[in-house]
PDB file of C-alpha atoms in Angstrom:
ATOM      1  CA  MET A 223       0.221  -0.649  -0.211  1.00 32.00           C
ATOM      2  CA  SER A 224       0.969   3.043  -0.493  1.00 31.00           C
ATOM      3  CA  THR A 225      -0.088   5.202   2.748  1.00 36.00           C
ATOM      4  CA  THR A 226       2.737   2.133   4.293  1.00 36.00           C
ATOM      5  CA  PRO A 227       5.746   3.431   5.131  1.00 37.00           C
ATOM      6  CA  ASP A 228       8.754   1.843   3.454  1.00 37.00           C
ATOM      7  CA  PRO A 229      10.378   0.243   6.507  1.00 36.00           C
ATOM      8  CA  ALA A 230      13.781   0.873   4.966  1.00 35.00           C
ATOM      9  CA  SER A 231      13.649   4.430   4.588  1.00 37.00           C
ATOM     10  CA  SER A 232      12.194   4.650   8.077  1.00 39.00           C
ATOM     11  CA  ALA A 233      12.872   7.691  10.337  1.00 40.00           C
ATOM     12  CA  PRO A 234      15.202   5.628  12.809  1.00 41.00           C
ATOM     13  CA  SER A 235      18.038   5.435  10.434  1.00 41.00           C
ATOM     14  CA  ALA A 236      17.903   9.068   8.888  1.00 42.00           C
ATOM     15  CA  ALA A 237      17.883  10.065  12.774  1.00 48.00           C
ATOM     16  CA  LEU A 238      21.078   8.259  13.691  1.00 51.00           C
ATOM     17  CA  PRO A 239      24.533   9.452  12.895  1.00 50.00           C
ATOM     18  CA  ALA A 240      25.694   6.968   9.393  1.00 49.00           C
ATOM     19  CA  THR A 241      28.013   4.515  10.229  1.00 49.00           C
ATOM     20  CA  PRO A 242      31.158   3.960   7.776  1.00 51.00           C
ATOM     21  CA  ALA A 243      30.693   1.242   4.936  1.00 51.00           C
ATOM     22  CA  ARG A 244      33.416  -0.723   6.866  1.00 55.00           C
ATOM     23  CA  GLY A 245      34.250  -4.376   5.741  1.00 53.00           C
ATOM     24  CA  ARG A 246      32.435  -4.520   2.669  1.00 60.00           C
ATOM     25  CA  GLY A 247      31.998  -7.646   0.741  1.00 75.00           C
ATOM     26  CA  ARG A 248      30.620 -10.937   2.392  1.00 80.00           C
ATOM     27  CA  LYS A 249      32.823 -11.532   5.011  1.00 85.00           C
ATOM     28  CA  GLY A 250      32.931  -7.894   5.972  1.00 80.00           C
ATOM     29  CA  ALA A 251      29.126  -7.915   6.226  1.00 89.00           C
ATOM     30  CA  GLU A 252      29.499 -10.909   8.405  1.00 92.00           C
ATOM     31  CA  ARG A 253      31.783  -9.918  10.590  1.00 92.00           C
ATOM     32  CA  ARG A 254      29.739  -6.828  11.443  1.00 94.00           C
ATOM     33  CA  GLU A 255      26.619  -8.507  11.924  1.00 94.00           C
ATOM     34  CA  ALA A 256      28.660 -10.620  14.109  1.00 95.00           C
ATOM     35  CA  LEU A 257      29.598  -7.712  16.640  1.00 96.00           C
ATOM     36  CA  LEU A 258      26.487  -5.993  16.360  1.00 96.00           C
ATOM     37  CA  ASP A 259      25.138  -9.694  17.646  1.00 95.00           C
ATOM     38  CA  ALA A 260      27.643  -8.970  20.619  1.00 95.00           C
ATOM     39  CA  ALA A 261      26.496  -6.119  21.705  1.00 93.00           C
ATOM     40  CA  GLU A 262      22.981  -6.444  21.376  1.00 92.00           C
ATOM     41  CA  GLU A 263      24.101  -9.529  23.707  1.00 92.00           C
ATOM     42  CA  VAL A 264      25.701  -7.658  25.874  1.00 92.00           C
ATOM     43  CA  LEU A 265      23.363  -4.789  26.337  1.00 89.00           C
ATOM     44  CA  VAL A 266      20.437  -7.220  27.252  1.00 89.00           C
ATOM     45  CA  ALA A 267      22.386  -9.330  29.434  1.00 87.00           C
ATOM     46  CA  GLU A 268      24.276  -6.155  31.302  1.00 85.00           C
ATOM     47  CA  GLY A 269      22.417  -3.183  30.123  1.00 80.00           C
ATOM     48  CA  GLY A 270      23.578   0.465  29.360  1.00 74.00           C
ATOM     49  CA  PRO A 271      26.696   1.544  31.833  1.00 78.00           C
ATOM     50  CA  GLU A 272      28.072  -1.704  31.372  1.00 80.00           C
ATOM     51  CA  TRP A 273      27.812  -1.861  27.473  1.00 86.00           C
ATOM     52  CA  THR A 274      31.181  -0.585  26.600  1.00 90.00           C
ATOM     53  CA  MET A 275      33.665  -0.953  24.190  1.00 93.00           C
ATOM     54  CA  ARG A 276      35.564  -3.275  25.715  1.00 94.00           C
ATOM     55  CA  ALA A 277      32.561  -5.380  27.211  1.00 94.00           C
ATOM     56  CA  VAL A 278      31.440  -5.614  23.539  1.00 95.00           C
ATOM     57  CA  ALA A 279      34.856  -6.902  21.681  1.00 96.00           C
ATOM     58  CA  ALA A 280      35.224  -9.314  24.889  1.00 95.00           C
ATOM     59  CA  ALA A 281      31.788 -10.831  23.912  1.00 95.00           C
ATOM     60  CA  ALA A 282      32.498 -11.319  20.325  1.00 95.00           C
ATOM     61  CA  GLY A 283      36.070 -12.810  20.623  1.00 95.00           C
ATOM     62  CA  VAL A 284      37.875 -10.054  18.785  1.00 95.00           C
ATOM     63  CA  ARG A 285      40.485  -7.353  19.713  1.00 95.00           C
ATOM     64  CA  LEU A 286      38.787  -3.868  20.903  1.00 95.00           C
ATOM     65  CA  GLY A 287      40.745  -2.544  18.038  1.00 95.00           C
ATOM     66  CA  HIS A 288      38.814  -4.877  15.294  1.00 94.00           C
ATOM     67  CA  LEU A 289      35.445  -3.732  17.195  1.00 95.00           C
ATOM     68  CA  GLN A 290      36.838  -0.023  16.130  1.00 95.00           C
ATOM     69  CA  TYR A 291      37.556  -0.899  12.834  1.00 95.00           C
ATOM     70  CA  TYR A 292      34.094  -1.370  11.972  1.00 94.00           C
ATOM     71  CA  PHE A 293      32.233   1.293  14.127  1.00 94.00           C
ATOM     72  CA  PRO A 294      34.917   3.822  15.315  1.00 93.00           C
ATOM     73  CA  THR A 295      33.355   6.080  18.221  1.00 90.00           C
ATOM     74  CA  HIS A 296      30.745   3.782  20.718  1.00 88.00           C
ATOM     75  CA  ALA A 297      28.429   6.379  19.361  1.00 85.00           C
ATOM     76  CA  GLU A 298      28.532   4.484  16.013  1.00 90.00           C
ATOM     77  CA  LEU A 299      28.017   1.571  17.315  1.00 90.00           C
ATOM     78  CA  VAL A 300      24.982   2.740  19.397  1.00 88.00           C
ATOM     79  CA  ALA A 301      23.928   3.895  16.269  1.00 87.00           C
ATOM     80  CA  ALA A 302      24.098   0.554  14.142  1.00 91.00           C
ATOM     81  CA  VAL A 303      22.033  -1.617  17.044  1.00 90.00           C
ATOM     82  CA  LEU A 304      19.493   0.999  17.493  1.00 87.00           C
ATOM     83  CA  GLU A 305      19.000   1.216  13.710  1.00 88.00           C
ATOM     84  CA  ARG A 306      19.590  -2.645  13.469  1.00 90.00           C
ATOM     85  CA  VAL A 307      16.914  -3.281  16.084  1.00 87.00           C
ATOM     86  CA  LEU A 308      14.553  -0.523  15.284  1.00 83.00           C
ATOM     87  CA  ARG A 309      14.721  -1.959  11.231  1.00 88.00           C
ATOM     88  CA  ARG A 310      13.888  -5.347  12.231  1.00 87.00           C
ATOM     89  CA  SER A 311      10.938  -4.237  14.084  1.00 84.00           C
ATOM     90  CA  ALA A 312       9.349  -2.234  11.905  1.00 83.00           C
ATOM     91  CA  GLU A 313       9.431  -5.612   9.098  1.00 86.00           C
ATOM     92  CA  ARG A 314       8.117  -7.397  11.339  1.00 83.00           C
ATOM     93  CA  LEU A 315       5.119  -4.732  11.640  1.00 80.00           C
ATOM     94  CA  ALA A 316       4.440  -3.337   7.721  1.00 83.00           C
ATOM     95  CA  PRO A 317       2.805  -6.717   6.520  1.00 84.00           C
ATOM     96  CA  LEU A 318       0.819  -6.887   9.901  1.00 79.00           C
ATOM     97  CA  LEU A 319      -0.364  -3.280   9.413  1.00 81.00           C
ATOM     98  CA  SER A 320      -0.543  -3.353   4.932  1.00 80.00           C
ATOM     99  CA  ALA A 321      -3.144  -6.943   5.067  1.00 68.00           C
ATOM    100  CA  ASP A 322      -6.572  -6.041   3.771  1.00 62.00           C
ATOM    101  CA  ASP A 323      -9.431  -5.453   5.053  1.00 62.00           C
ATOM    102  CA  ALA A 324     -10.608  -9.345   5.547  1.00 67.00           C
ATOM    103  CA  PRO A 325     -12.336 -10.676   8.579  1.00 66.00           C
ATOM    104  CA  GLY A 326      -9.610 -11.256  11.207  1.00 79.00           C
ATOM    105  CA  ALA A 327      -7.199  -8.602  10.127  1.00 83.00           C
ATOM    106  CA  ALA A 328      -7.353  -6.548  12.942  1.00 88.00           C
ATOM    107  CA  ALA A 329      -7.361  -9.664  15.570  1.00 88.00           C
ATOM    108  CA  GLY A 330      -4.590 -10.916  14.272  1.00 85.00           C
ATOM    109  CA  VAL A 331      -2.315  -7.111  14.195  1.00 87.00           C
ATOM    110  CA  VAL A 332      -3.556  -7.717  17.970  1.00 90.00           C
ATOM    111  CA  THR A 333      -2.550 -11.320  18.374  1.00 89.00           C
ATOM    112  CA  THR A 334       0.521 -11.087  16.648  1.00 87.00           C
ATOM    113  CA  LEU A 335       2.189  -8.244  18.413  1.00 89.00           C
ATOM    114  CA  LEU A 336       0.832  -9.332  21.996  1.00 89.00           C
ATOM    115  CA  ALA A 337       2.807 -12.942  21.223  1.00 88.00           C
ATOM    116  CA  GLU A 338       6.229 -11.097  20.826  1.00 86.00           C
ATOM    117  CA  GLN A 339       5.362 -10.134  24.357  1.00 88.00           C
ATOM    118  CA  GLU A 340       6.568 -13.262  25.482  1.00 86.00           C
ATOM    119  CA  ASP A 341      10.339 -13.571  23.763  1.00 87.00           C
ATOM    120  CA  ALA A 342      11.632 -12.329  26.369  1.00 85.00           C
ATOM    121  CA  ARG A 343      14.912 -10.784  24.915  1.00 86.00           C
ATOM    122  CA  LEU A 344      12.977  -9.071  22.264  1.00 87.00           C
ATOM    123  CA  MET A 345      11.318  -7.178  25.602  1.00 88.00           C
ATOM    124  CA  ARG A 346      14.284  -6.455  27.576  1.00 88.00           C
ATOM    125  CA  LEU A 347      16.428  -5.518  23.983  1.00 88.00           C
ATOM    126  CA  PHE A 348      13.651  -2.777  23.745  1.00 88.00           C
ATOM    127  CA  VAL A 349      13.827  -1.383  27.549  1.00 89.00           C
ATOM    128  CA  GLU A 350      17.714  -0.959  27.679  1.00 88.00           C
ATOM    129  CA  VAL A 351      16.982   0.747  24.131  1.00 88.00           C
ATOM    130  CA  TRP A 352      14.153   3.435  25.921  1.00 90.00           C
ATOM    131  CA  ALA A 353      16.382   3.739  28.871  1.00 89.00           C
ATOM    132  CA  LEU A 354      19.237   4.338  26.354  1.00 87.00           C
ATOM    133  CA  ALA A 355      16.474   7.191  24.846  1.00 88.00           C
ATOM    134  CA  ALA A 356      15.883   8.947  27.877  1.00 91.00           C
ATOM    135  CA  ARG A 357      19.109   9.536  28.453  1.00 88.00           C
ATOM    136  CA  ASP A 358      20.411  10.457  24.734  1.00 86.00           C
ATOM    137  CA  ALA A 359      19.086  12.723  22.631  1.00 90.00           C
ATOM    138  CA  THR A 360      19.696  11.435  19.219  1.00 86.00           C
ATOM    139  CA  VAL A 361      18.825   8.195  20.467  1.00 86.00           C
ATOM    140  CA  ALA A 362      15.637   9.563  21.437  1.00 90.00           C
ATOM    141  CA  ALA A 363      15.206  11.252  18.609  1.00 90.00           C
ATOM    142  CA  ALA A 364      15.182   7.766  16.333  1.00 88.00           C
ATOM    143  CA  VAL A 365      13.050   6.188  18.466  1.00 90.00           C
ATOM    144  CA  ARG A 366      10.471   8.680  18.114  1.00 92.00           C
ATOM    145  CA  GLY A 367      10.721   8.560  14.782  1.00 91.00           C
ATOM    146  CA  PHE A 368      10.527   5.046  14.665  1.00 91.00           C
ATOM    147  CA  TYR A 369       7.201   5.025  16.617  1.00 93.00           C
ATOM    148  CA  GLY A 370       6.095   7.635  14.341  1.00 93.00           C
ATOM    149  CA  ASP A 371       5.802   5.053  11.081  1.00 91.00           C
ATOM    150  CA  TYR A 372       4.534   2.711  13.560  1.00 92.00           C
ATOM    151  CA  ARG A 373       1.045   5.669  14.275  1.00 95.00           C
ATOM    152  CA  THR A 374       1.351   6.277  10.341  1.00 94.00           C
ATOM    153  CA  GLN A 375       0.902   2.348   9.738  1.00 90.00           C
ATOM    154  CA  VAL A 376      -2.062   2.173  12.065  1.00 92.00           C
ATOM    155  CA  ALA A 377      -3.782   5.275  10.893  1.00 94.00           C
ATOM    156  CA  ALA A 378      -2.972   4.063   7.742  1.00 91.00           C
ATOM    157  CA  PHE A 379      -4.725   0.738   8.744  1.00 90.00           C
ATOM    158  CA  LEU A 380      -7.938   2.556  10.299  1.00 92.00           C
ATOM    159  CA  ALA A 381      -8.247   4.376   7.186  1.00 92.00           C
ATOM    160  CA  ARG A 382      -8.641   1.565   5.692  1.00 89.00           C
ATOM    161  CA  ARG A 383     -11.181   0.021   7.465  1.00 87.00           C
ATOM    162  CA  HIS A 384     -13.006   3.359   8.450  1.00 90.00           C
ATOM    163  CA  PRO A 385     -12.876   5.326   5.305  1.00 91.00           C
ATOM    164  CA  ASP A 386     -15.593   7.603   7.407  1.00 93.00           C
ATOM    165  CA  LEU A 387     -13.599   8.327  10.015  1.00 93.00           C
ATOM    166  CA  PRO A 388     -11.726  11.940   9.909  1.00 95.00           C
ATOM    167  CA  GLU A 389      -8.133  12.078  10.258  1.00 95.00           C
ATOM    168  CA  GLU A 390      -7.528  13.289  13.668  1.00 96.00           C
ATOM    169  CA  GLU A 391      -9.809  10.322  14.925  1.00 95.00           C
ATOM    170  CA  ARG A 392      -7.586   7.985  13.116  1.00 95.00           C
ATOM    171  CA  ARG A 393      -4.404   9.651  14.153  1.00 97.00           C
ATOM    172  CA  ALA A 394      -5.662   9.811  17.838  1.00 97.00           C
ATOM    173  CA  ARG A 395      -7.034   5.944  18.017  1.00 96.00           C
ATOM    174  CA  ALA A 396      -2.920   4.955  16.396  1.00 96.00           C
ATOM    175  CA  GLY A 397      -1.803   7.095  19.212  1.00 97.00           C
ATOM    176  CA  VAL A 398      -3.852   5.051  21.875  1.00 97.00           C
ATOM    177  CA  PHE A 399      -3.011   1.788  20.309  1.00 96.00           C
ATOM    178  CA  ILE A 400       0.373   2.178  20.262  1.00 96.00           C
ATOM    179  CA  MET A 401       0.648   3.435  24.201  1.00 96.00           C
ATOM    180  CA  LEU A 402      -1.830   0.556  25.132  1.00 96.00           C
ATOM    181  CA  ILE A 403       0.402  -2.426  23.354  1.00 95.00           C
ATOM    182  CA  GLU A 404       3.625  -0.497  24.783  1.00 93.00           C
ATOM    183  CA  GLY A 405       3.312  -0.307  27.395  1.00 92.00           C
ATOM    184  CA  ALA A 406       1.064  -3.471  27.934  1.00 93.00           C
ATOM    185  CA  SER A 407       4.378  -5.443  26.947  1.00 91.00           C
ATOM    186  CA  LEU A 408       6.449  -3.597  30.473  1.00 88.00           C
ATOM    187  CA  PHE A 409       3.428  -6.258  32.747  1.00 89.00           C
ATOM    188  CA  ARG A 410       3.150  -8.883  29.864  1.00 87.00           C
ATOM    189  CA  SER A 411       7.238  -9.611  29.884  1.00 82.00           C
ATOM    190  CA  GLY A 412       7.168  -9.839  33.644  1.00 80.00           C
ATOM    191  CA  VAL A 413       9.810  -6.773  33.451  1.00 76.00           C
ATOM    192  CA  ALA A 414       6.835  -4.804  35.778  1.00 77.00           C
ATOM    193  CA  GLY A 415       4.812  -6.843  36.368  1.00 73.00           C
ATOM    194  CA  GLU A 416       3.073 -11.091  35.020  1.00 79.00           C
ATOM    195  CA  ARG A 417       0.196 -12.315  32.490  1.00 83.00           C
ATOM    196  CA  ASP A 418      -3.042 -13.302  33.038  1.00 87.00           C
ATOM    197  CA  ALA A 419      -5.737 -14.990  31.144  1.00 90.00           C
ATOM    198  CA  ALA A 420      -8.621 -12.245  32.360  1.00 93.00           C
ATOM    199  CA  THR A 421      -6.001  -9.195  32.115  1.00 92.00           C
ATOM    200  CA  ASP A 422      -5.369 -10.218  28.520  1.00 92.00           C
ATOM    201  CA  GLU A 423      -8.451 -11.170  27.658  1.00 94.00           C
ATOM    202  CA  ALA A 424      -9.684  -6.907  28.551  1.00 95.00           C
ATOM    203  CA  LEU A 425      -6.844  -5.854  26.743  1.00 95.00           C
ATOM    204  CA  LEU A 426      -7.661  -8.054  23.413  1.00 94.00           C
ATOM    205  CA  ARG A 427     -10.906  -6.099  23.950  1.00 94.00           C
ATOM    206  CA  THR A 428      -9.405  -2.929  24.091  1.00 96.00           C
ATOM    207  CA  ALA A 429      -7.204  -2.970  21.131  1.00 95.00           C
ATOM    208  CA  LEU A 430      -9.736  -4.594  19.106  1.00 93.00           C
ATOM    209  CA  ALA A 431     -11.954  -1.578  20.121  1.00 94.00           C
ATOM    210  CA  LEU A 432      -9.327   0.891  18.894  1.00 94.00           C
ATOM    211  CA  LEU A 433      -9.484  -0.524  15.623  1.00 89.00           C
ATOM    212  CA  GLY A 434     -13.062  -0.941  15.497  1.00 80.00           C
ATOM    213  CA  PRO A 435     -15.252  -4.190  15.174  1.00 63.00           C
TER     214      PRO A 435
END
């Protein structure tokens, strides 16, 4: 759909400093991805304060100089990790929210998003990204860009289902829907609470009401 933003061109990558194109070729790309995997593992396991270049190099089993060849500064490493995390999430969201208006489409969107919250590692990763955003204006801008695109996609989903709704109402519903789902992730993932069937049922009903029948 033309109304659905292309995840590859979404705001997160534009809001972050460009990472140098080092290690060209298949092997270089594989090494770069392996370093980013290690960086994510350190972020998830140790948290932002322990997320140093030395810790990432140690986790990857390489010398610090090897890491710095691909990511010369900590800021560039942070930018690359964040861009990859947000790009993956955008790529998961796009097909859900660009689906046609088939029966059960809204329920499919909500249940898929809630199922992702059972991935403890993914939720911990986003908690750490949110914490970084609270301390770093550049990271915050990238995260806002991601959620801005997310809101646009939800509003476009609503427009296809309810073309009679005013645009302002669609944007408002989309914003509340995202707040509901993202806020629920802190509780359903075990970070701030525990899941229970009755609450999940009420959450599903509320989310579906925002997307309409």
